[in-house]
mmCIF file of C-alpha atoms and ligand atoms in Angstrom:
data_model
loop_
_atom_site.group_PDB
_atom_site.id
_atom_site.type_symbol
_atom_site.label_atom_id
_atom_site.label_comp_id
_atom_site.label_asym_id
_atom_site.label_seq_id
_atom_site.Cartn_x
_atom_site.Cartn_y
_atom_site.Cartn_z
ATOM 1 C CA MET A 37 14.729 39.104 -8.823
ATOM 2 C CA GLY A 38 16.132 35.864 -7.461
ATOM 3 C CA GLU A 39 18.214 33.245 -9.175
ATOM 4 C CA LYS A 40 17.079 31.893 -12.498
ATOM 5 C CA ILE A 41 15.726 28.350 -12.680
ATOM 6 C CA LEU A 42 14.884 26.461 -15.860
ATOM 7 C CA VAL A 43 11.751 24.339 -15.521
ATOM 8 C CA THR A 44 11.315 21.896 -18.392
ATOM 9 C CA GLY A 45 7.711 20.757 -18.739
ATOM 10 C CA GLY A 46 6.729 23.866 -16.783
ATOM 11 C CA THR A 47 3.244 24.146 -18.293
ATOM 12 C CA GLY A 48 2.420 20.549 -17.326
ATOM 13 C CA TYR A 49 0.610 19.348 -14.240
ATOM 14 C CA ILE A 50 3.368 19.146 -11.620
ATOM 15 C CA GLY A 51 5.548 21.626 -13.515
ATOM 16 C CA SER A 52 2.992 24.448 -13.404
ATOM 17 C CA HIS A 53 2.405 24.029 -9.659
ATOM 18 C CA THR A 54 6.158 24.074 -9.085
ATOM 19 C CA VAL A 55 6.570 27.223 -11.190
ATOM 20 C CA VAL A 56 4.004 28.938 -8.949
ATOM 21 C CA GLU A 57 5.838 27.916 -5.769
ATOM 22 C CA LEU A 58 9.222 28.943 -7.208
ATOM 23 C CA ILE A 59 7.951 32.398 -8.165
ATOM 24 C CA ASN A 60 6.299 32.723 -4.742
ATOM 25 C CA GLU A 61 9.712 32.076 -3.204
ATOM 26 C CA GLY A 62 11.345 34.791 -5.322
ATOM 27 C CA PHE A 63 12.961 32.718 -8.064
ATOM 28 C CA GLU A 64 13.001 33.840 -11.673
ATOM 29 C CA VAL A 65 11.578 31.070 -13.831
ATOM 30 C CA VAL A 66 12.099 30.209 -17.460
ATOM 31 C CA ILE A 67 10.056 27.383 -18.945
ATOM 32 C CA ILE A 68 10.760 25.112 -21.870
ATOM 33 C CA ASP A 69 7.754 23.032 -22.956
ATOM 34 C CA ASP A 70 6.764 21.653 -26.357
ATOM 35 C CA LEU A 71 3.063 21.835 -25.341
ATOM 36 C CA SER A 72 2.595 18.218 -26.436
ATOM 37 C CA ASN A 73 0.549 17.562 -23.302
ATOM 38 C CA SER A 74 -0.322 21.010 -21.978
ATOM 39 C CA SER A 75 -1.748 24.342 -23.038
ATOM 40 C CA VAL A 76 -0.086 27.722 -23.478
ATOM 41 C CA ASP A 77 -3.027 29.232 -21.536
ATOM 42 C CA ILE A 78 -1.440 27.875 -18.354
ATOM 43 C CA LEU A 79 1.004 30.801 -18.563
ATOM 44 C CA ASP A 80 -1.913 33.231 -18.160
ATOM 45 C CA HIS A 81 -3.173 31.235 -15.201
ATOM 46 C CA ILE A 82 0.253 31.179 -13.536
ATOM 47 C CA GLU A 83 0.456 34.936 -14.048
ATOM 48 C CA LYS A 84 -2.979 35.381 -12.454
ATOM 49 C CA ILE A 85 -1.877 33.447 -9.378
ATOM 50 C CA VAL A 86 1.557 34.991 -8.789
ATOM 51 C CA GLY A 87 1.436 38.292 -10.679
ATOM 52 C CA THR A 88 4.496 37.454 -12.770
ATOM 53 C CA ARG A 89 4.649 35.762 -16.154
ATOM 54 C CA PRO A 90 7.437 33.221 -16.474
ATOM 55 C CA GLN A 91 9.543 33.377 -19.605
ATOM 56 C CA PHE A 92 8.491 30.701 -22.063
ATOM 57 C CA TYR A 93 10.181 28.825 -24.904
ATOM 58 C CA GLN A 94 8.291 26.261 -26.960
ATOM 59 C CA PHE A 95 10.434 23.467 -28.329
ATOM 60 C CA ASP A 96 11.240 19.794 -27.929
ATOM 61 C CA LEU A 97 14.255 18.971 -25.742
ATOM 62 C CA CYS A 98 15.241 16.269 -28.221
ATOM 63 C CA ASP A 99 16.333 19.162 -30.501
ATOM 64 C CA GLN A 100 19.899 19.484 -29.222
ATOM 65 C CA ALA A 101 20.888 22.420 -31.463
ATOM 66 C CA ARG A 102 17.866 24.414 -30.316
ATOM 67 C CA LEU A 103 18.593 23.583 -26.699
ATOM 68 C CA ASN A 104 22.186 24.671 -27.034
ATOM 69 C CA ASP A 105 21.075 28.005 -28.539
ATOM 70 C CA PHE A 106 18.680 28.405 -25.634
ATOM 71 C CA PHE A 107 21.488 28.027 -23.077
ATOM 72 C CA LYS A 108 23.674 30.478 -25.011
ATOM 73 C CA LYS A 109 20.914 33.052 -24.762
ATOM 74 C CA GLU A 110 19.856 32.292 -21.174
ATOM 75 C CA SER A 111 23.372 32.256 -19.830
ATOM 76 C CA ASP A 112 22.507 32.912 -16.170
ATOM 77 C CA ILE A 113 20.534 29.768 -15.321
ATOM 78 C CA LYS A 114 21.613 28.415 -11.940
ATOM 79 C CA GLY A 115 19.591 25.227 -11.749
ATOM 80 C CA ILE A 116 17.242 22.997 -13.714
ATOM 81 C CA ILE A 117 14.101 21.116 -12.724
ATOM 82 C CA HIS A 118 13.457 18.541 -15.414
ATOM 83 C CA PHE A 119 9.807 17.485 -15.617
ATOM 84 C CA ALA A 120 9.373 17.231 -19.391
ATOM 85 C CA ALA A 121 8.676 13.594 -20.271
ATOM 86 C CA SER A 122 6.081 11.276 -21.696
ATOM 87 C CA LYS A 123 4.207 9.729 -18.794
ATOM 88 C CA ALA A 124 1.345 7.446 -19.850
ATOM 89 C CA VAL A 125 2.162 3.930 -18.710
ATOM 90 C CA GLY A 126 -0.218 2.197 -21.161
ATOM 91 C CA GLU A 127 0.926 4.268 -24.137
ATOM 92 C CA SER A 128 4.532 3.409 -23.357
ATOM 93 C CA VAL A 129 3.755 -0.287 -23.859
ATOM 94 C CA ILE A 130 2.388 0.456 -27.334
ATOM 95 C CA LYS A 131 5.008 3.061 -28.319
ATOM 96 C CA PRO A 132 8.184 2.099 -26.444
ATOM 97 C CA LEU A 133 10.535 3.833 -28.880
ATOM 98 C CA LEU A 134 8.746 7.125 -28.408
ATOM 99 C CA TYR A 135 9.176 6.814 -24.640
ATOM 100 C CA TYR A 136 12.831 5.820 -24.760
ATOM 101 C CA ARG A 137 13.584 8.592 -27.263
ATOM 102 C CA ASN A 138 11.679 11.357 -25.490
ATOM 103 C CA ASN A 139 12.573 10.558 -21.922
ATOM 104 C CA ILE A 140 16.180 9.511 -22.315
ATOM 105 C CA THR A 141 17.290 11.778 -25.168
ATOM 106 C CA SER A 142 15.912 14.837 -23.393
ATOM 107 C CA LEU A 143 17.887 14.058 -20.236
ATOM 108 C CA LEU A 144 21.085 13.357 -22.207
ATOM 109 C CA ASN A 145 20.695 16.593 -24.157
ATOM 110 C CA LEU A 146 20.114 18.588 -20.987
ATOM 111 C CA MET A 147 23.126 17.049 -19.268
ATOM 112 C CA ASP A 148 25.344 17.762 -22.281
ATOM 113 C CA CYS A 149 24.251 21.396 -22.076
ATOM 114 C CA MET A 150 24.833 21.464 -18.311
ATOM 115 C CA GLN A 151 28.402 20.453 -19.002
ATOM 116 C CA SER A 152 29.044 22.941 -21.781
ATOM 117 C CA HIS A 153 27.306 25.815 -19.989
ATOM 118 C CA GLN A 154 28.628 25.083 -16.470
ATOM 119 C CA ILE A 155 25.301 24.423 -14.743
ATOM 120 C CA ASN A 156 25.780 22.088 -11.806
ATOM 121 C CA ASN A 157 22.347 21.680 -10.230
ATOM 122 C CA LEU A 158 19.563 19.436 -11.492
ATOM 123 C CA VAL A 159 16.346 18.089 -9.984
ATOM 124 C CA PHE A 160 14.943 15.124 -11.869
ATOM 125 C CA SER A 161 11.300 14.112 -11.872
ATOM 126 C CA SER A 162 11.239 10.431 -10.992
ATOM 127 C CA SER A 163 8.517 8.084 -9.818
ATOM 128 C CA CYS A 164 7.778 5.348 -7.308
ATOM 129 C CA THR A 165 7.362 3.217 -10.411
ATOM 130 C CA VAL A 166 11.134 2.585 -10.128
ATOM 131 C CA TYR A 167 10.410 0.197 -7.231
ATOM 132 C CA GLY A 168 7.928 -2.040 -9.096
ATOM 133 C CA GLN A 169 5.967 -4.156 -6.561
ATOM 134 C CA PRO A 170 8.341 -4.049 -3.595
ATOM 135 C CA ASP A 171 8.702 -6.953 -1.183
ATOM 136 C CA GLU A 172 8.460 -4.705 1.852
ATOM 137 C CA LEU A 173 6.238 -1.778 2.726
ATOM 138 C CA PRO A 174 6.564 1.092 3.264
ATOM 139 C CA VAL A 175 9.116 1.672 0.524
ATOM 140 C CA SER A 176 12.271 3.451 1.600
ATOM 141 C CA GLU A 177 15.017 4.855 -0.609
ATOM 142 C CA ARG A 178 17.047 1.742 0.213
ATOM 143 C CA THR A 179 14.386 -0.581 -1.190
ATOM 144 C CA PRO A 180 15.919 -2.244 -4.255
ATOM 145 C CA PHE A 181 14.458 -1.626 -7.703
ATOM 146 C CA LYS A 182 12.434 -4.473 -9.195
ATOM 147 C CA PRO A 183 12.327 -4.949 -12.970
ATOM 148 C CA ALA A 184 10.281 -2.117 -14.458
ATOM 149 C CA GLN A 185 6.664 -2.960 -15.277
ATOM 150 C CA SER A 186 6.517 -0.789 -18.399
ATOM 151 C CA PRO A 187 8.797 1.037 -20.855
ATOM 152 C CA TYR A 188 7.777 4.246 -19.046
ATOM 153 C CA GLY A 189 8.967 2.803 -15.722
ATOM 154 C CA ASN A 190 12.128 1.590 -17.381
ATOM 155 C CA THR A 191 12.906 5.100 -18.665
ATOM 156 C CA LYS A 192 12.733 6.391 -15.073
ATOM 157 C CA GLN A 193 15.089 3.659 -13.869
ATOM 158 C CA ILE A 194 17.510 4.296 -16.736
ATOM 159 C CA CYS A 195 17.454 8.069 -16.217
ATOM 160 C CA GLU A 196 18.269 7.606 -12.529
ATOM 161 C CA GLU A 197 21.196 5.357 -13.481
ATOM 162 C CA ILE A 198 22.395 8.046 -15.880
ATOM 163 C CA LEU A 199 22.272 10.627 -13.065
ATOM 164 C CA ARG A 200 24.208 8.344 -10.732
ATOM 165 C CA ASP A 201 26.943 7.647 -13.300
ATOM 166 C CA VAL A 202 27.255 11.256 -14.424
ATOM 167 C CA ALA A 203 27.505 12.468 -10.814
ATOM 168 C CA GLN A 204 30.207 9.900 -10.156
ATOM 169 C CA ALA A 205 32.246 11.060 -13.142
ATOM 170 C CA ASN A 206 31.796 14.809 -12.601
ATOM 171 C CA GLN A 207 32.419 15.897 -9.050
ATOM 172 C CA GLN A 208 31.025 19.396 -9.573
ATOM 173 C CA TYR A 209 27.424 18.191 -9.914
ATOM 174 C CA ARG A 210 24.608 18.186 -7.412
ATOM 175 C CA LEU A 211 21.824 16.004 -8.826
ATOM 176 C CA THR A 212 18.610 14.996 -7.062
ATOM 177 C CA ALA A 213 15.893 12.583 -8.157
ATOM 178 C CA LEU A 214 12.499 13.040 -6.518
ATOM 179 C CA ARG A 215 10.413 9.863 -6.604
ATOM 180 C CA TYR A 216 6.775 10.881 -6.603
ATOM 181 C CA PHE A 217 4.091 8.566 -5.349
ATOM 182 C CA ASN A 218 0.611 9.400 -6.763
ATOM 183 C CA PRO A 219 0.250 13.163 -7.335
ATOM 184 C CA VAL A 220 -3.360 14.379 -7.252
ATOM 185 C CA GLY A 221 -5.348 17.534 -6.495
ATOM 186 C CA ALA A 222 -4.992 21.052 -7.810
ATOM 187 C CA HIS A 223 -3.982 24.562 -6.803
ATOM 188 C CA PRO A 224 -6.412 26.193 -4.317
ATOM 189 C CA SER A 225 -6.961 29.068 -6.775
ATOM 190 C CA GLY A 226 -8.673 26.617 -9.138
ATOM 191 C CA LEU A 227 -6.550 28.095 -11.939
ATOM 192 C CA ILE A 228 -4.147 25.207 -12.554
ATOM 193 C CA GLY A 229 -4.572 21.456 -12.265
ATOM 194 C CA GLU A 230 -4.276 18.225 -14.179
ATOM 195 C CA LEU A 231 -5.529 18.427 -17.769
ATOM 196 C CA PRO A 232 -5.531 14.918 -19.218
ATOM 197 C CA THR A 233 -6.012 14.755 -22.971
ATOM 198 C CA GLY A 234 -8.616 12.194 -24.042
ATOM 199 C CA THR A 235 -9.824 9.533 -21.630
ATOM 200 C CA PRO A 236 -7.942 9.813 -18.343
ATOM 201 C CA ASN A 237 -5.851 6.842 -17.213
ATOM 202 C CA ASN A 238 -5.498 7.969 -13.627
ATOM 203 C CA LEU A 239 -8.020 7.476 -10.890
ATOM 204 C CA VAL A 240 -8.720 11.001 -9.663
ATOM 205 C CA PRO A 241 -9.256 12.685 -13.064
ATOM 206 C CA PHE A 242 -11.504 9.754 -13.953
ATOM 207 C CA ILE A 243 -13.541 10.306 -10.789
ATOM 208 C CA THR A 244 -13.923 14.051 -11.380
ATOM 209 C CA GLN A 245 -14.825 13.582 -15.058
ATOM 210 C CA THR A 246 -17.398 10.931 -14.161
ATOM 211 C CA VAL A 247 -19.008 13.161 -11.577
ATOM 212 C CA ALA A 248 -18.947 16.035 -14.087
ATOM 213 C CA GLY A 249 -20.905 13.861 -16.521
ATOM 214 C CA LEU A 250 -18.081 13.540 -19.060
ATOM 215 C CA ARG A 251 -17.787 9.762 -18.424
ATOM 216 C CA ASP A 252 -20.600 7.290 -17.792
ATOM 217 C CA SER A 253 -19.137 5.509 -14.839
ATOM 218 C CA LEU A 254 -15.852 4.860 -13.080
ATOM 219 C CA LYS A 255 -14.486 1.319 -13.193
ATOM 220 C CA VAL A 256 -12.802 0.150 -10.008
ATOM 221 C CA PHE A 257 -10.011 -2.031 -11.351
ATOM 222 C CA GLY A 258 -9.608 -5.067 -9.127
ATOM 223 C CA THR A 259 -11.567 -5.996 -6.000
ATOM 224 C CA ASP A 260 -9.701 -9.147 -5.003
ATOM 225 C CA TYR A 261 -6.359 -7.675 -3.963
ATOM 226 C CA ASP A 262 -4.865 -8.661 -0.627
ATOM 227 C CA THR A 263 -5.853 -5.326 0.952
ATOM 228 C CA PRO A 264 -8.447 -4.495 3.651
ATOM 229 C CA ASP A 265 -11.279 -3.839 1.149
ATOM 230 C CA GLY A 266 -9.854 -5.741 -1.841
ATOM 231 C CA THR A 267 -9.024 -2.651 -3.922
ATOM 232 C CA ALA A 268 -5.487 -1.494 -4.715
ATOM 233 C CA VAL A 269 -3.594 0.799 -2.353
ATOM 234 C CA ARG A 270 -1.529 3.874 -3.284
ATOM 235 C CA ASP A 271 0.120 6.814 -1.531
ATOM 236 C CA TYR A 272 -1.712 9.863 -2.918
ATOM 237 C CA ILE A 273 0.050 13.185 -2.461
ATOM 238 C CA HIS A 274 -1.280 16.704 -3.030
ATOM 239 C CA VAL A 275 0.455 18.335 -5.991
ATOM 240 C CA VAL A 276 1.024 21.545 -3.993
ATOM 241 C CA ASP A 277 2.953 19.598 -1.332
ATOM 242 C CA LEU A 278 4.968 18.037 -4.128
ATOM 243 C CA ALA A 279 5.665 21.419 -5.713
ATOM 244 C CA LYS A 280 6.924 22.788 -2.388
ATOM 245 C CA ALA A 281 9.362 19.880 -2.083
ATOM 246 C CA HIS A 282 10.931 20.996 -5.378
ATOM 247 C CA VAL A 283 11.533 24.507 -4.084
ATOM 248 C CA ILE A 284 13.170 23.119 -0.949
ATOM 249 C CA THR A 285 15.341 20.828 -3.073
ATOM 250 C CA VAL A 286 16.418 23.653 -5.389
ATOM 251 C CA ASN A 287 17.338 25.830 -2.413
ATOM 252 C CA ARG A 288 19.334 22.957 -0.995
ATOM 253 C CA LEU A 289 21.271 22.495 -4.220
ATOM 254 C CA LEU A 290 21.918 26.175 -4.831
ATOM 255 C CA ASN A 291 23.002 26.757 -1.226
ATOM 256 C CA LYS A 292 25.280 23.723 -1.464
ATOM 257 C CA LYS A 293 23.554 22.014 1.466
ATOM 258 C CA GLN A 294 23.517 18.820 -0.523
ATOM 259 C CA ASN A 295 26.925 17.275 -0.977
ATOM 260 C CA GLN A 296 28.174 16.964 -4.518
ATOM 261 C CA GLY A 297 26.872 13.823 -6.149
ATOM 262 C CA TYR A 298 23.526 12.160 -6.631
ATOM 263 C CA GLU A 299 20.718 11.875 -4.076
ATOM 264 C CA PHE A 300 17.143 10.609 -4.279
ATOM 265 C CA PHE A 301 14.065 11.031 -2.132
ATOM 266 C CA ASN A 302 10.618 9.488 -1.860
ATOM 267 C CA LEU A 303 7.858 12.077 -1.953
ATOM 268 C CA GLY A 304 4.623 10.744 -0.534
ATOM 269 C CA THR A 305 2.532 11.166 2.593
ATOM 270 C CA GLY A 306 3.381 7.741 4.000
ATOM 271 C CA ASN A 307 -0.322 6.779 4.008
ATOM 272 C CA GLY A 308 -1.734 4.099 1.769
ATOM 273 C CA TYR A 309 -5.347 4.514 0.658
ATOM 274 C CA SER A 310 -7.431 2.058 -1.343
ATOM 275 C CA VAL A 311 -9.427 2.985 -4.438
ATOM 276 C CA LYS A 312 -12.619 2.657 -2.375
ATOM 277 C CA GLN A 313 -11.227 4.933 0.330
ATOM 278 C CA VAL A 314 -10.414 7.528 -2.330
ATOM 279 C CA ILE A 315 -13.985 7.368 -3.652
ATOM 280 C CA ASP A 316 -15.338 7.703 -0.092
ATOM 281 C CA ALA A 317 -13.072 10.691 0.610
ATOM 282 C CA PHE A 318 -14.209 12.327 -2.624
ATOM 283 C CA GLU A 319 -17.873 11.882 -1.715
ATOM 284 C CA LYS A 320 -17.316 13.094 1.834
ATOM 285 C CA SER A 321 -15.346 16.205 0.923
ATOM 286 C CA THR A 322 -17.500 17.293 -2.022
ATOM 287 C CA GLY A 323 -20.936 15.972 -1.042
ATOM 288 C CA VAL A 324 -21.344 14.499 -4.532
ATOM 289 C CA SER A 325 -21.637 10.779 -5.163
ATOM 290 C CA VAL A 326 -19.466 8.856 -7.595
ATOM 291 C CA LYS A 327 -21.075 6.329 -9.944
ATOM 292 C CA TYR A 328 -18.845 3.291 -10.184
ATOM 293 C CA THR A 329 -18.829 -0.356 -11.198
ATOM 294 C CA LEU A 330 -16.515 -3.124 -10.093
ATOM 295 C CA ALA A 331 -14.168 -4.432 -12.761
ATOM 296 C CA ASP A 332 -11.286 -6.844 -13.310
ATOM 297 C CA ARG A 333 -7.755 -5.911 -12.331
ATOM 298 C CA ARG A 334 -5.986 -3.586 -14.762
ATOM 299 C CA PRO A 335 -3.020 -5.390 -16.338
ATOM 300 C CA GLY A 336 0.325 -4.230 -14.971
ATOM 301 C CA ASP A 337 -1.125 -2.722 -11.776
ATOM 302 C CA ILE A 338 0.629 -3.425 -8.531
ATOM 303 C CA GLU A 339 -1.317 -4.332 -5.410
ATOM 304 C CA ARG A 340 -0.025 -1.923 -2.807
ATOM 305 C CA ILE A 341 2.599 0.762 -2.518
ATOM 306 C CA TYR A 342 3.201 3.589 -0.073
ATOM 307 C CA ALA A 343 6.243 5.534 0.986
ATOM 308 C CA ASN A 344 8.524 5.648 3.943
ATOM 309 C CA THR A 345 9.018 9.421 3.982
ATOM 310 C CA LYS A 346 11.516 9.635 6.839
ATOM 311 C CA PHE A 347 14.515 10.453 4.653
ATOM 312 C CA ALA A 348 12.734 13.346 2.924
ATOM 313 C CA ASN A 349 11.298 14.537 6.247
ATOM 314 C CA ASP A 350 14.686 14.474 8.001
ATOM 315 C CA VAL A 351 17.041 15.569 5.244
ATOM 316 C CA LEU A 352 14.890 17.983 3.236
ATOM 317 C CA GLY A 353 12.942 19.137 6.267
ATOM 318 C CA TRP A 354 9.819 18.634 4.169
ATOM 319 C CA LYS A 355 6.590 16.917 5.071
ATOM 320 C CA ALA A 356 3.347 16.582 3.120
ATOM 321 C CA GLU A 357 0.721 18.687 4.875
ATOM 322 C CA LEU A 358 -2.479 18.252 2.892
ATOM 323 C CA GLY A 359 -4.778 15.271 3.423
ATOM 324 C CA LEU A 360 -6.902 13.140 1.134
ATOM 325 C CA GLU A 361 -10.005 15.309 1.524
ATOM 326 C CA GLU A 362 -8.127 18.444 0.442
ATOM 327 C CA MET A 363 -6.747 16.498 -2.506
ATOM 328 C CA MET A 364 -10.263 15.499 -3.538
ATOM 329 C CA SER A 365 -11.975 18.851 -2.979
ATOM 330 C CA SER A 366 -9.291 20.752 -4.910
ATOM 331 C CA ALA A 367 -9.439 18.244 -7.780
ATOM 332 C CA TRP A 368 -13.204 18.741 -7.946
ATOM 333 C CA GLU A 369 -12.943 22.556 -7.835
ATOM 334 C CA TRP A 370 -10.483 22.399 -10.724
ATOM 335 C CA GLN A 371 -12.724 20.055 -12.718
ATOM 336 C CA LYS A 372 -15.655 22.448 -12.286
ATOM 337 C CA ARG A 373 -13.518 25.368 -13.494
ATOM 338 C CA THR A 374 -12.480 23.522 -16.622
ATOM 339 C CA LEU A 375 -16.147 23.023 -17.506
ATOM 340 C CA SER A 376 -17.172 26.648 -17.135
HETATM 341 N N1 LIG B 13 -7.941 2.952 -11.013
HETATM 342 C C1 LIG B 13 -9.242 2.538 -11.106
HETATM 343 N N2 LIG B 13 -10.023 3.074 -12.094
HETATM 344 C C2 LIG B 13 -9.543 3.986 -12.980
HETATM 345 C C3 LIG B 13 -8.196 4.415 -12.876
HETATM 346 C C4 LIG B 13 -7.417 3.860 -11.878
HETATM 347 O O1 LIG B 13 -9.710 1.691 -10.327
HETATM 348 O O2 LIG B 13 -10.298 4.410 -13.872
HETATM 349 C C5 LIG B 13 -7.100 2.386 -9.961
HETATM 350 C C6 LIG B 13 -5.874 1.690 -10.514
HETATM 351 O O3 LIG B 13 -6.188 0.374 -10.915
HETATM 352 C C7 LIG B 13 -4.922 1.775 -9.340
HETATM 353 C C8 LIG B 13 -5.304 3.108 -8.673
HETATM 354 O O4 LIG B 13 -6.608 3.409 -9.148
HETATM 355 O O5 LIG B 13 -5.173 0.739 -8.463
HETATM 356 C C9 LIG B 13 -4.378 4.243 -9.043
HETATM 357 O O6 LIG B 13 -4.264 4.272 -10.455
HETATM 358 P P1 LIG B 13 -3.622 5.498 -11.243
HETATM 359 O O7 LIG B 13 -3.696 5.172 -12.705
HETATM 360 O O8 LIG B 13 -4.222 6.773 -10.790
HETATM 361 O O9 LIG B 13 -2.136 5.503 -10.725
HETATM 362 P P2 LIG B 13 -1.015 4.369 -10.828
HETATM 363 O O10 LIG B 13 -0.650 4.055 -9.419
HETATM 364 O O11 LIG B 13 -1.387 3.257 -11.692
HETATM 365 O O12 LIG B 13 0.105 5.159 -11.617
HETATM 366 C C10 LIG B 13 0.823 6.173 -10.986
HETATM 367 C C11 LIG B 13 1.303 7.193 -12.026
HETATM 368 C C12 LIG B 13 2.272 6.565 -12.971
HETATM 369 C C13 LIG B 13 3.362 5.876 -12.212
HETATM 370 C C14 LIG B 13 2.771 4.900 -11.216
HETATM 371 C C15 LIG B 13 3.809 4.283 -10.340
HETATM 372 O O13 LIG B 13 0.228 7.695 -12.757
HETATM 373 O O14 LIG B 13 2.850 7.563 -13.758
HETATM 374 O O15 LIG B 13 1.894 5.590 -10.348
HETATM 375 O O16 LIG B 13 3.265 3.248 -9.580
HETATM 376 F F1 LIG B 13 4.140 5.152 -13.042
#
């Protein structure tokens, strides 16, 4: 058995895919998740895919005493990937305190435990939301942050500042923030994928649920953007590519290939696709048509964002391999599974 990695939020969407890739690469995985936005059944599905069941603890990372007990028991953890967080942009506007408490307290608690239990390696789940609407595209890691557009976005900016300051003050740490662009798609097994609770906020789950008959029609938010077809542009990335980047990053930290300190990487494909292009790719790759109507812009949405991925490509030696059609077909396969 390889080295032991703690994955917080490991039953969630990106977390579960990363757990699979870690186990595939020989790591031993222990998950902490409070199941506030995921199901315990995911553990069965992970086990079906990789043949090993990760260890699982159910509790909230805001419970510092519980977390400390956990680290006393699991004394051989070598690195942490911290996914657990609240992530709905719209909800964060309505419940800012919940977002600040969950997202910031959990990181502070984890970092306190890292200090007291001598764990030096952490990968933090960040987002391209830290850039706001940038002045220049594509967005590189040197692009300055704009004011956050939501409390959720602000928590990601604040957490990254915490990482930077803590790394500066404690020379033993290797800390990496991975800034995801728009993760979509599902594992090729069809056994894990995104499971939004209630009405989905994100484009791809809304498309698949509409096609599955769970929603009447997709609304395309905004058709008058300054983009080739008027709809907003994003850098969609397959969740399996994203998961693999985490394994590479963990290996880099554990093998001390990253210098001590704090580093951050953009994880995207480098391609910007419009909402209409996503719908077209879905129809092309699945052969099913998507019912949609044109609607006003969604408040808070930015017009266009896509990544400059050179730093991640060069330094991590990682490159996204899966294209938009694979993202769409896997998302649809997963949606069909969840119905049966
Ligand atoms: N969209 C629609 N109809 C829908 C849902 C979305 O037209 O029903 C459009 C949006 O307006 C946007 C695009 O599809 O133009 C992508 O929207 P998503 O909600 O899928 O993704 P966002 O880019 O808004 O949000 C994502 C992550 C956030 C993160 C943000 C950073 O979900 O967590 O990127 O920019 F903060």
